[in-house]
mmCIF file of C-alpha atoms in Angstrom:
data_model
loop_
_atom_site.group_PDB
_atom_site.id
_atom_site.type_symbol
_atom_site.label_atom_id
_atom_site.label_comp_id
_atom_site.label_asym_id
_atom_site.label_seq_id
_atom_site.Cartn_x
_atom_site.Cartn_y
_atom_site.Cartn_z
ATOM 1 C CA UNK A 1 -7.092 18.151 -18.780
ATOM 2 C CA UNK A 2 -6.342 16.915 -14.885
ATOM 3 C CA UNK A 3 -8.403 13.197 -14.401
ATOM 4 C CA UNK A 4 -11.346 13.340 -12.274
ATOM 5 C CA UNK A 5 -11.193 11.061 -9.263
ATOM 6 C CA UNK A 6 -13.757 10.472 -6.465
ATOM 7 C CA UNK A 7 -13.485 8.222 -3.355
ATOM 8 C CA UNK A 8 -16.862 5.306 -2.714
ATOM 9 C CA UNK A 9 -18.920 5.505 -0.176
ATOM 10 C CA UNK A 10 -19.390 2.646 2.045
ATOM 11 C CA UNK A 11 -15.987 1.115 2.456
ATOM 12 C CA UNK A 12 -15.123 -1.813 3.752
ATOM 13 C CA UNK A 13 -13.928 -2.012 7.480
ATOM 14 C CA UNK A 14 -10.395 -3.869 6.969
ATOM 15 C CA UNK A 15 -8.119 -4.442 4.378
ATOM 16 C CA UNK A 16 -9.109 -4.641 0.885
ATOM 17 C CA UNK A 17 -7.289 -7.980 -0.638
ATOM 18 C CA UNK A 18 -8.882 -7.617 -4.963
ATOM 19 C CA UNK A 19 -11.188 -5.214 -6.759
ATOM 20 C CA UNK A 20 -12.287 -5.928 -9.999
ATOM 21 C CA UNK A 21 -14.355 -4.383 -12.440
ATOM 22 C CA UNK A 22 -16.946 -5.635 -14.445
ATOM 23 C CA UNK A 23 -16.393 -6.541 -18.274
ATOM 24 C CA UNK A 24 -18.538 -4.553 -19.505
ATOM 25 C CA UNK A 25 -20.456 -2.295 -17.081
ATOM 26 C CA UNK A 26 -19.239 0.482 -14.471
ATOM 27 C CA UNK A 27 -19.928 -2.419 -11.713
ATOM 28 C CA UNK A 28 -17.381 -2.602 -9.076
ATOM 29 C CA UNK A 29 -16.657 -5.670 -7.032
ATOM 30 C CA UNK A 30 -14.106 -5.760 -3.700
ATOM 31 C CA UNK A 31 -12.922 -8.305 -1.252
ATOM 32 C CA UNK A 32 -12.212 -7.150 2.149
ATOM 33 C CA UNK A 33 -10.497 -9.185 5.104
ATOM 34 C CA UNK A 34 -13.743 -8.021 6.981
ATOM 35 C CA UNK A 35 -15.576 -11.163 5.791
ATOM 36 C CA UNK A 36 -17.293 -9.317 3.090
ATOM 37 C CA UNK A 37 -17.557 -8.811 -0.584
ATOM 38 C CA UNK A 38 -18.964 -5.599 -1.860
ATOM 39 C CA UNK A 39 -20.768 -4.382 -5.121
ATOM 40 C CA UNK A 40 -20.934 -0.582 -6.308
ATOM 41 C CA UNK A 41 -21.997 1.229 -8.909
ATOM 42 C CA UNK A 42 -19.237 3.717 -10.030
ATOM 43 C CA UNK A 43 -21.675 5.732 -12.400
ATOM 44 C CA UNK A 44 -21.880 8.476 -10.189
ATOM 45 C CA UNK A 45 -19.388 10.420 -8.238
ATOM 46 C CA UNK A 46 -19.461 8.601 -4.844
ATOM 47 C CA UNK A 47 -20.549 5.793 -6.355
ATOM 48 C CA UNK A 48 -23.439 3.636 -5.162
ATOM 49 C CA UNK A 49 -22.989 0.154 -2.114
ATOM 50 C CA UNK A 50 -25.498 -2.145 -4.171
ATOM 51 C CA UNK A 51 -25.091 -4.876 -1.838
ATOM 52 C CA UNK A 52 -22.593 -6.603 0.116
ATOM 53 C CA UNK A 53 -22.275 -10.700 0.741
ATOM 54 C CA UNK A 54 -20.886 -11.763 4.075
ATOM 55 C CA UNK A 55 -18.557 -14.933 3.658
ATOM 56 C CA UNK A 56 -17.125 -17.412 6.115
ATOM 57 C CA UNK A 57 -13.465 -15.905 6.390
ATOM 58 C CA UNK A 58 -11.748 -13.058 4.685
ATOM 59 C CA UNK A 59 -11.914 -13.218 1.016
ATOM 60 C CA UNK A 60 -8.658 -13.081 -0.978
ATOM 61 C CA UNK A 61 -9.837 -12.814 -4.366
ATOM 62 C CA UNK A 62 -13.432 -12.048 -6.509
ATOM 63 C CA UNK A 63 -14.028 -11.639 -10.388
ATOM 64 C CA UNK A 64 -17.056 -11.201 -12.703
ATOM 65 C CA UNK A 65 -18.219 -14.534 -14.745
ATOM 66 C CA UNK A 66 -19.651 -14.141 -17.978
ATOM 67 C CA UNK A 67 -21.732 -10.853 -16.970
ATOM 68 C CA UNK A 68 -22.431 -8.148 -14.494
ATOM 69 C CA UNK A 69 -24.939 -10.631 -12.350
ATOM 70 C CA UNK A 70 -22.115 -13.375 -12.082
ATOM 71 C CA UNK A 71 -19.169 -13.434 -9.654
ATOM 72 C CA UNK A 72 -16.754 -15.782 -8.218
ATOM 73 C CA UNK A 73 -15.039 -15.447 -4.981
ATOM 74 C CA UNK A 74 -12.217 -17.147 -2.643
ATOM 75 C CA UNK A 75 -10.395 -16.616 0.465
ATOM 76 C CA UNK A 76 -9.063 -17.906 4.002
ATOM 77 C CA UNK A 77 -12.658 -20.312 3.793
ATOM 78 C CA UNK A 78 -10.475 -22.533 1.454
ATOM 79 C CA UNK A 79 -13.661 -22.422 -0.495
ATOM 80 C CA UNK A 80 -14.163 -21.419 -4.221
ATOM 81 C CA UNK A 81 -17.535 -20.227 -4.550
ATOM 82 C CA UNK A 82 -19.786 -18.880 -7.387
ATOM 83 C CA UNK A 83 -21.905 -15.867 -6.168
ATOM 84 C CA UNK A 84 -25.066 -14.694 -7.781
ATOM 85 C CA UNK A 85 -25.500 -10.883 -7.468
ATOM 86 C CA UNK A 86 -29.149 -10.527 -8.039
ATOM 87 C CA UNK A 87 -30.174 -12.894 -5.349
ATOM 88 C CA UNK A 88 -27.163 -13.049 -3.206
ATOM 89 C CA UNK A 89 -27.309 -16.877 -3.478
ATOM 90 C CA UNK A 90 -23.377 -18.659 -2.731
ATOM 91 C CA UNK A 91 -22.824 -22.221 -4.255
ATOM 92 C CA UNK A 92 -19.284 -23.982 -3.212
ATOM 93 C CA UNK A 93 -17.630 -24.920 -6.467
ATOM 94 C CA UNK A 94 -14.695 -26.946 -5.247
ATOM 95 C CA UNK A 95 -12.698 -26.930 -1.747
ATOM 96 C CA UNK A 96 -8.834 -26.570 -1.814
ATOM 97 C CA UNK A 97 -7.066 -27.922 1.375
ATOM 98 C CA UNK A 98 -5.442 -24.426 2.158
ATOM 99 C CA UNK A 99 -6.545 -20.750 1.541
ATOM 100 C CA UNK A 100 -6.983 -19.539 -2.096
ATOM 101 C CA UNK A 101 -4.948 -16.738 -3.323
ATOM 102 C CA UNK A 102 -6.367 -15.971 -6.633
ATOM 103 C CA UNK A 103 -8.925 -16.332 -9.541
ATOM 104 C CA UNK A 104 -9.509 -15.623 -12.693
ATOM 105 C CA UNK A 105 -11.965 -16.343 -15.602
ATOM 106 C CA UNK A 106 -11.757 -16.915 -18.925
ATOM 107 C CA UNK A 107 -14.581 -16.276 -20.722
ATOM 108 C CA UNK A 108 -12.673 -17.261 -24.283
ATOM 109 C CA UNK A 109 -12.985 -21.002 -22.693
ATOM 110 C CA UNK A 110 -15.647 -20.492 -20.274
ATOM 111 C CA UNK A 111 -13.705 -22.065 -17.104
ATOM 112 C CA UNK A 112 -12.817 -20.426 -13.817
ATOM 113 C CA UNK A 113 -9.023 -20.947 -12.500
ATOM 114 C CA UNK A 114 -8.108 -20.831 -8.447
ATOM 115 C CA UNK A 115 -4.621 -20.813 -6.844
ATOM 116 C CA UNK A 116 -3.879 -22.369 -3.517
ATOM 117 C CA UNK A 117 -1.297 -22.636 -1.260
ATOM 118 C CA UNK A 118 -2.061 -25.911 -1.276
ATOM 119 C CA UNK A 119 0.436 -25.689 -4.067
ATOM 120 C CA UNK A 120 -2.845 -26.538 -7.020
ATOM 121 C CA UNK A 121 -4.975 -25.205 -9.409
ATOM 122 C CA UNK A 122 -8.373 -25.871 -9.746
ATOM 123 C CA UNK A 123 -10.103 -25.940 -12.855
ATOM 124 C CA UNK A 124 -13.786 -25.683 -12.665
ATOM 125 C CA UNK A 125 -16.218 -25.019 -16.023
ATOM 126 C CA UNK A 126 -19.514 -23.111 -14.326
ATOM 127 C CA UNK A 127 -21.693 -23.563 -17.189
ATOM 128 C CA UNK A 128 -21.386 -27.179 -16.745
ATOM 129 C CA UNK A 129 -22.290 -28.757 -13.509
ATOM 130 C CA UNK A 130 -21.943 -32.416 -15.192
ATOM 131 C CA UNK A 131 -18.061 -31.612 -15.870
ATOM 132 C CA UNK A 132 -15.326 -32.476 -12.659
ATOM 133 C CA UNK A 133 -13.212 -29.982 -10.972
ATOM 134 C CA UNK A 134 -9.685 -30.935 -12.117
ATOM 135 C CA UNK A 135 -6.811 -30.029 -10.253
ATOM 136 C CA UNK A 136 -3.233 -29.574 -11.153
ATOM 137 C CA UNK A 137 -0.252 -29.920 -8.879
ATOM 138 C CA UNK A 138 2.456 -26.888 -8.852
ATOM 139 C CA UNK A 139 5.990 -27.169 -7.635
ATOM 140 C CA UNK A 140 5.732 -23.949 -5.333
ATOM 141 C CA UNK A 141 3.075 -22.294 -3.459
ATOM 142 C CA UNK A 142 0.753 -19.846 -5.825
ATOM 143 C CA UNK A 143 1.328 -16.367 -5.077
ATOM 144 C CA UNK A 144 -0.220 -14.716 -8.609
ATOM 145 C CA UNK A 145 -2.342 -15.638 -11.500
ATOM 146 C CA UNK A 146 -2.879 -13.800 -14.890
ATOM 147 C CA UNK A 147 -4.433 -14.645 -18.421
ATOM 148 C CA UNK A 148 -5.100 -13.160 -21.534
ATOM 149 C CA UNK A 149 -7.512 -14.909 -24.551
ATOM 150 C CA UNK A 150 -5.167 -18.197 -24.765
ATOM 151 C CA UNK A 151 -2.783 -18.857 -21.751
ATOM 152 C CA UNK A 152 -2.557 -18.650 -18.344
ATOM 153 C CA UNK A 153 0.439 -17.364 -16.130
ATOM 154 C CA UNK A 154 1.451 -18.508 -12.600
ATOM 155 C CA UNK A 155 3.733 -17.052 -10.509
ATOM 156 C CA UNK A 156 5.047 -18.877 -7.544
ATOM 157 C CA UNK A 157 7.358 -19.310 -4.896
ATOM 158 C CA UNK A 158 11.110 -20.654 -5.002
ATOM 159 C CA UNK A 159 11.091 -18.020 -8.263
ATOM 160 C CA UNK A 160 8.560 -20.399 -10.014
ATOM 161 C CA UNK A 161 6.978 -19.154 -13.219
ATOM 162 C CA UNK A 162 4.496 -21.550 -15.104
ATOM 163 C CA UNK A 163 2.975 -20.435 -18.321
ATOM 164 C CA UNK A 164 -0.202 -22.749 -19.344
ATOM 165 C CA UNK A 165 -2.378 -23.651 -22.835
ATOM 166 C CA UNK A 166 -5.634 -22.425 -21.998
ATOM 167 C CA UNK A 167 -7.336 -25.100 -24.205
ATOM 168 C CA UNK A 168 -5.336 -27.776 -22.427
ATOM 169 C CA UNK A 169 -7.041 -26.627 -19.144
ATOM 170 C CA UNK A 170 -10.326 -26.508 -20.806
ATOM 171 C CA UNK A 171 -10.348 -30.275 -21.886
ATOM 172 C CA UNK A 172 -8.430 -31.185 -18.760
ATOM 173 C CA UNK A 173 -11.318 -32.516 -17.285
ATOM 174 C CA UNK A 174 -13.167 -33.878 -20.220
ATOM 175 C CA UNK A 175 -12.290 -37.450 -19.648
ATOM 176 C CA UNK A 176 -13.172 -37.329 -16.078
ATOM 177 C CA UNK A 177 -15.919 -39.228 -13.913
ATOM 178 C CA UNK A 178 -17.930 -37.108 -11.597
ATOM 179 C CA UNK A 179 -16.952 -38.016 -7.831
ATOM 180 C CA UNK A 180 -19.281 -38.598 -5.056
ATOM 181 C CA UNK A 181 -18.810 -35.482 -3.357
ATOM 182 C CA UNK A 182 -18.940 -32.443 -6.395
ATOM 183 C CA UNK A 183 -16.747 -30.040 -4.839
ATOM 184 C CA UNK A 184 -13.503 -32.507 -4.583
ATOM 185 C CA UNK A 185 -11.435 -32.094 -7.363
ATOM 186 C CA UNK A 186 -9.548 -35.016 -9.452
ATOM 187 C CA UNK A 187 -6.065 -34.704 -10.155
ATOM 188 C CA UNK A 188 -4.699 -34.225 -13.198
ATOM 189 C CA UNK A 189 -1.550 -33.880 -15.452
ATOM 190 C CA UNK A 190 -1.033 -31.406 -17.301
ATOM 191 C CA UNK A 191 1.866 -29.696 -18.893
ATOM 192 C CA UNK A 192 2.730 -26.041 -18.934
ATOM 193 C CA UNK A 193 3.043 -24.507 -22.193
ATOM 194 C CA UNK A 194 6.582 -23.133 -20.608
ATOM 195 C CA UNK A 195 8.406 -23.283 -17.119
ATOM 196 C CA UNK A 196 10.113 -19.993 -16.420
ATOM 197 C CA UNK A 197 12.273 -18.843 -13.649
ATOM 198 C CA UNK A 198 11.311 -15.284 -12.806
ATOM 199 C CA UNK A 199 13.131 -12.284 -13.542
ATOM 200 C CA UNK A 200 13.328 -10.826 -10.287
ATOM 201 C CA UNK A 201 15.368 -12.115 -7.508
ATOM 202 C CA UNK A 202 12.800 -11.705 -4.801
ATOM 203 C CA UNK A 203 9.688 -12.587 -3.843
ATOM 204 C CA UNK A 204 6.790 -12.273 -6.175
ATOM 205 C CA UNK A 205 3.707 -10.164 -5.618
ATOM 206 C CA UNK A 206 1.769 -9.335 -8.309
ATOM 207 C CA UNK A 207 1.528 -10.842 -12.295
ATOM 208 C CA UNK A 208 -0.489 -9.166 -14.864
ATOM 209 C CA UNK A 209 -0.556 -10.329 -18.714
ATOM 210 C CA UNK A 210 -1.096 -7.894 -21.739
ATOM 211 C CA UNK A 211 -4.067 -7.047 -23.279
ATOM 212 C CA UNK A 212 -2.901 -8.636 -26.974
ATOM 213 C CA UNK A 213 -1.372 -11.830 -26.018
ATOM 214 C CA UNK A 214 2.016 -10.839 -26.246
ATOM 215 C CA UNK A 215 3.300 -11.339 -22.708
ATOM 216 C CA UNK A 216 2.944 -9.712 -19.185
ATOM 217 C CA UNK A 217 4.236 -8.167 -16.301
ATOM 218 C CA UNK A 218 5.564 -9.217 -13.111
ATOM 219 C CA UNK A 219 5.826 -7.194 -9.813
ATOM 220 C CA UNK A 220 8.456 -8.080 -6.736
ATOM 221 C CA UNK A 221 8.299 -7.178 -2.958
ATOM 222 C CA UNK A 222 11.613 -4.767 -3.306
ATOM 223 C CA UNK A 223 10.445 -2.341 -5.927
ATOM 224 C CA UNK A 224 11.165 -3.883 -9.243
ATOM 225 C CA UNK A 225 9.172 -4.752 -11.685
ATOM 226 C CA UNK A 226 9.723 -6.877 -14.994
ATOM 227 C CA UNK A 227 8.260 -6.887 -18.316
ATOM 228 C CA UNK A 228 8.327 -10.401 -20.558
ATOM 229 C CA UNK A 229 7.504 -11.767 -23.684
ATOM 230 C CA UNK A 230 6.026 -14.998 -24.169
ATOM 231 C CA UNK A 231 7.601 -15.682 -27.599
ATOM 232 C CA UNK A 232 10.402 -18.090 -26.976
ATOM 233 C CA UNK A 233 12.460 -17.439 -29.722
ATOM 234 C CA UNK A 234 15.932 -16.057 -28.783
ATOM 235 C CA UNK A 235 15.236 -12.089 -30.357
ATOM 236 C CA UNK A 236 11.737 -12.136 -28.070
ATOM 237 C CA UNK A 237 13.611 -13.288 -25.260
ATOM 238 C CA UNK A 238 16.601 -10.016 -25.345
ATOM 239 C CA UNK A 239 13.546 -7.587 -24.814
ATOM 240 C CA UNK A 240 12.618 -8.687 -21.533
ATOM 241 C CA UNK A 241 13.864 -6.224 -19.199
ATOM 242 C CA UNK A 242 13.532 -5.065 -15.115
ATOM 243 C CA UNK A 243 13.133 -1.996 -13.501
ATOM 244 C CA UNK A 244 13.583 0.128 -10.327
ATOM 245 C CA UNK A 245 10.288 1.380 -9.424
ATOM 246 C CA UNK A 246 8.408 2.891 -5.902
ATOM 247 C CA UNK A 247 11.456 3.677 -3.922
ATOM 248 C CA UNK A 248 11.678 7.021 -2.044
ATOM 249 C CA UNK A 249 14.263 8.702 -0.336
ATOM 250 C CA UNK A 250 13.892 9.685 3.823
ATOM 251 C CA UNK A 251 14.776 12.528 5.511
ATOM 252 C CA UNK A 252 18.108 10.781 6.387
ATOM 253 C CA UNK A 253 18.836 10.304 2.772
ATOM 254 C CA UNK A 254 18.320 6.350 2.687
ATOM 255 C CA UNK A 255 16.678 4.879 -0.288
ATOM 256 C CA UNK A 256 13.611 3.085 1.004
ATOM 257 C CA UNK A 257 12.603 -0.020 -1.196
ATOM 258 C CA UNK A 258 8.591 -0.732 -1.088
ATOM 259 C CA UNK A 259 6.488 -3.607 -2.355
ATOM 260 C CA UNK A 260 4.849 -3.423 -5.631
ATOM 261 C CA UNK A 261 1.543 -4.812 -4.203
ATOM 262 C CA UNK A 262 -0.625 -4.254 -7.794
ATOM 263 C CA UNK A 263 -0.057 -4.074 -11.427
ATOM 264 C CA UNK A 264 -3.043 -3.649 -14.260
ATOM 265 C CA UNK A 265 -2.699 -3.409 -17.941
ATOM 266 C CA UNK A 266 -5.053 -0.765 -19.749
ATOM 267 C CA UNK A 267 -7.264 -2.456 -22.018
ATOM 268 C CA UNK A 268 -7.301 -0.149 -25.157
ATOM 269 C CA UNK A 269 -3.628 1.111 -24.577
ATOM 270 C CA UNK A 270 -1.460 -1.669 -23.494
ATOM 271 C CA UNK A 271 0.159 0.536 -20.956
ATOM 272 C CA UNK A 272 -0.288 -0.450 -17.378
ATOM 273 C CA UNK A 273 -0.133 0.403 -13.731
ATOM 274 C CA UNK A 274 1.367 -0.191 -10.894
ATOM 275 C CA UNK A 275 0.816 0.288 -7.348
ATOM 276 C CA UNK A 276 3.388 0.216 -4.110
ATOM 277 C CA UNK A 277 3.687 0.177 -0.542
ATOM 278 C CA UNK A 278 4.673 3.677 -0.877
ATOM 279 C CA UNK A 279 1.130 4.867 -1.871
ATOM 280 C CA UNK A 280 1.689 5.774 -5.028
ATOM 281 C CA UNK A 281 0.535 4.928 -8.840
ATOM 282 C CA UNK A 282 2.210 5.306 -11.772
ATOM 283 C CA UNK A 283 1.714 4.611 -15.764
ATOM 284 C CA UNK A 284 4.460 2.994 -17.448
ATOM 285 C CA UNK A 285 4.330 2.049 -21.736
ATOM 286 C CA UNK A 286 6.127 -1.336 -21.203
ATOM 287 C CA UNK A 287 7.264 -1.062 -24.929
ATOM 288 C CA UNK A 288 9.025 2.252 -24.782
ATOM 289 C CA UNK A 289 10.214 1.542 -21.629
ATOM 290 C CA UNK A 290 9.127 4.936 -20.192
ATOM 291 C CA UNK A 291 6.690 5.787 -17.555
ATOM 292 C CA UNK A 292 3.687 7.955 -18.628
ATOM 293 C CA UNK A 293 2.942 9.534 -15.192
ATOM 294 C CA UNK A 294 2.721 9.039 -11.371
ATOM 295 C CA UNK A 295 -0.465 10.153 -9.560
ATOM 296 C CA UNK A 296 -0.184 11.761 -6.252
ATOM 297 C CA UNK A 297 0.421 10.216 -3.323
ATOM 298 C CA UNK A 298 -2.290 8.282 -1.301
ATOM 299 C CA UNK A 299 -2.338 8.277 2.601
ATOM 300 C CA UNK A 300 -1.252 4.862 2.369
ATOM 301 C CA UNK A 301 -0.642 1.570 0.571
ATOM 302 C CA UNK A 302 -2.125 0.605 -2.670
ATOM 303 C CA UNK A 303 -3.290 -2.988 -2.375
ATOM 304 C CA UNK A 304 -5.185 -3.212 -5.537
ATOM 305 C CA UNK A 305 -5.972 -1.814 -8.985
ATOM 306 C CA UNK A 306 -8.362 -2.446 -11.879
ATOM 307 C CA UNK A 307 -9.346 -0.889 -15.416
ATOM 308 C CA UNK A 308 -12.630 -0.249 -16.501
ATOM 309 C CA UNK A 309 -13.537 -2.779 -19.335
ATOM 310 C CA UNK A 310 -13.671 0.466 -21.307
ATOM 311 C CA UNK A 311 -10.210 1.823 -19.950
ATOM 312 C CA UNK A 312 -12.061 4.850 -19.121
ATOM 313 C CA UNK A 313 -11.747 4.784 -15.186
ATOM 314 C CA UNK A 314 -9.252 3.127 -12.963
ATOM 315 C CA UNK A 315 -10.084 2.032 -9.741
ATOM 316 C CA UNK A 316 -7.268 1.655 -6.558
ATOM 317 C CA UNK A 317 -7.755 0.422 -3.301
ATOM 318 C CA UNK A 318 -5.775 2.496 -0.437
ATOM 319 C CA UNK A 319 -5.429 0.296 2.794
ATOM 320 C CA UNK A 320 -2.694 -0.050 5.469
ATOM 321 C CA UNK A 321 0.173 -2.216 4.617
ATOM 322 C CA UNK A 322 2.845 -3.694 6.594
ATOM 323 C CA UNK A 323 5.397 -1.353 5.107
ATOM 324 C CA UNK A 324 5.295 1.066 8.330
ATOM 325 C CA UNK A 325 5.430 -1.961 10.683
ATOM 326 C CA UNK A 326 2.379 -0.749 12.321
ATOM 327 C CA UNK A 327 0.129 -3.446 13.734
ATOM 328 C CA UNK A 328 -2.909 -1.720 14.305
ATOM 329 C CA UNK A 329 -5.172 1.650 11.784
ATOM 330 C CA UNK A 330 -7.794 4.009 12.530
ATOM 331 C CA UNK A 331 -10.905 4.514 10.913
ATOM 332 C CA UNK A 332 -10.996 6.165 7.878
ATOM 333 C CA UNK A 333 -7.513 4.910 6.093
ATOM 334 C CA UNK A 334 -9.250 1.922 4.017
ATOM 335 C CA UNK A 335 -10.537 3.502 0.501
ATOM 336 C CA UNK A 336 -11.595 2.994 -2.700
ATOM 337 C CA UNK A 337 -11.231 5.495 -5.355
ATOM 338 C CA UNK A 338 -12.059 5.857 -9.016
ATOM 339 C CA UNK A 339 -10.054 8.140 -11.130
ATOM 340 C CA UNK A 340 -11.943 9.123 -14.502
ATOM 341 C CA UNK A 341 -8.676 9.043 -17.075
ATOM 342 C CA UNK A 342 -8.379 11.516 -19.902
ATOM 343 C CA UNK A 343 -8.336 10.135 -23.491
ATOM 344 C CA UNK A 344 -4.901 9.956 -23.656
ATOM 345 C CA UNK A 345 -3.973 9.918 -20.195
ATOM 346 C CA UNK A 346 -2.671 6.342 -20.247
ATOM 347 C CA UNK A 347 -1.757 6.152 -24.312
ATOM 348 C CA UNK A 348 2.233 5.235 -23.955
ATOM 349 C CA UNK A 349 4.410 8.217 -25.042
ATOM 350 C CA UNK A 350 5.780 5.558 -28.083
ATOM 351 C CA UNK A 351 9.866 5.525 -28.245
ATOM 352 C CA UNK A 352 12.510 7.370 -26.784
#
């Protein structure tokens, strides 16, 4: 049976930078360069604009905290903010010294984890307003984050790959006196778990760990994507492996090489998706090493992608790129769309 997939209503008016599901709801959050963050309800075909929250600057990044009323956001504000979604109400959780790429929150340890190009992490426990931000110096600028139930994976410039102890973050800040001003951040040491350099040669745009713990993915700027394993041991290490992915052929018979701007593991499955500057998705089982299926193609780039907490829906984000070199977009080309999957639709197809 085809999947069922319907576009929202109500999108935002420039490009769309995260979306994110809730954990455990069909709640729908997305961060827009327009300044705003916006809440649906995908229960419906159409889906539902609950509310949207105007913020200082475009906003990079958003996730759900520990339920559907609790969200975090960050962006081009340099600000890392908690955002209640029953009253609207914005607190500032810490202030970087640059613009945040990316969040993420684990609700295993119950601390929220922002990226800056500011070249740090900050560490920030939202259930405790007596605990310090800590932050953690990087080598490289933060272009990716990703974490599964007990580490957390950054990917940075320079080829850059840190993989981190999520209990060491936890406690990171345990020690720590509470400064003056709440929202600075004290620095601290920590370790990574592992320093790797990254698989792919150029620039990285998108990192996405599996679902059990075992490793994650890792998306490039010229169509390749690469699948690791976090086990160091040397027989782990042989399996990791990269691939040639959203690349098409023009009329003159040139191979044109796109961005792989989005990648999302399925939560029940383990497969996962990705999405290019090409407009297209596909479904790849990162075990077998074969891909499941590619969707058809949307009028224009895919900038984002998230599973349902369920794995029952997948949501992508359609908005201009700079792939076509175009500077400027007419109405109507930013979207949001939320394709019901079959049952099996992303199981992997098991090995060749």
């Amino acid at each position: 049976m085809p999947s069922a997939q319907f576009e929202l209503s109500d999108p935002p008016n420039d490009a769309i930078s995260a979306i994110k599901f809730a954990p455990a709801s069909s709640r729908l959050l997305v961060a827009s360069w327009d300044k705003h963050v916006y809440l649906y309800d995908t229960l419906q075909s159409g889906g539902r604009l609950l509310q949207k929250f105007e913020h200082r600057a475009p906003v990079l990044d958003v996730c759900f905290g520990e339920g559907d009323e609790d969200a975090y956001t960050t962006g081009l504000d340099w600000d890392v903010r908690h955002l209640d979604l029953s009253t609207g109400a914005q607190t500032v959780l810490s202030s970087h010294t640059a613009g945040v790429k990316s969040l993420a929150y684990s609700p295993d340890h119950r601390i929220l984890i922002s990226a800056s190009w500011d070249s740090t992490l900050h560490i920030h426990h939202p259930g405790s307003p007596s605990t310090p931000v800590a932050s953690i110096s990087l080598p490289s600028k933060p272009f990716s984050i990703s974490l599964t139930a007990t580490k957390l994976v950054v990917a940075m410039a320079s080829r850059a790959l840190h993989i981190y102890d999520l209990s060491s973050l936890a406690s990171a800040a345990s020690s720590l006196t509470i400064p003056d001003d709440p929202v600075t951040a004290i620095p601290v040491e920590i370790e990574p778990w592992q320093r790797r350099e990254s698989s792919l040669k150029f620039m990285t745009r998108a990192i996405a760990c599996m679902p059990n713990d075992a490793g994650y993915a890792s998306s490039s700027i010229e169509g390749r994507v690469a699948v690791e394993w976090f086990d160091p041991s040397p027989e782990s290490q042989a399996r990791k492996y990269a691939f040639k992915c959203h690349r098409q052929t023009n009329e003159q018979g040139i191979d044109v090489v796109y961005p792989v701007n989005a990648l999302a593991f399925h939560p029940v499955h383990g497969t996962f998706a990705s999405g290019g500057g090409d407009g297209f998705v596909a479904l790849w089982d990162g075990v077998s090493k074969r891909r499941i299926r590619q969707y058809q193609r949307y009028a224009s780039s895919v900038s984002a992608l998230s599973f349902s907490g369920d794995g029952k829906f997948l949501a992508v984000a359609v908005s201009p790129g700079f792939e076509d070199g175009r500077e400027g977009f007419g109405e109507g080309v930013i979207k949001v769309f939320v394709r019901e999957l079959g049952e099996n639709e992303a199981k992997g197809k098991g090995a060749k």
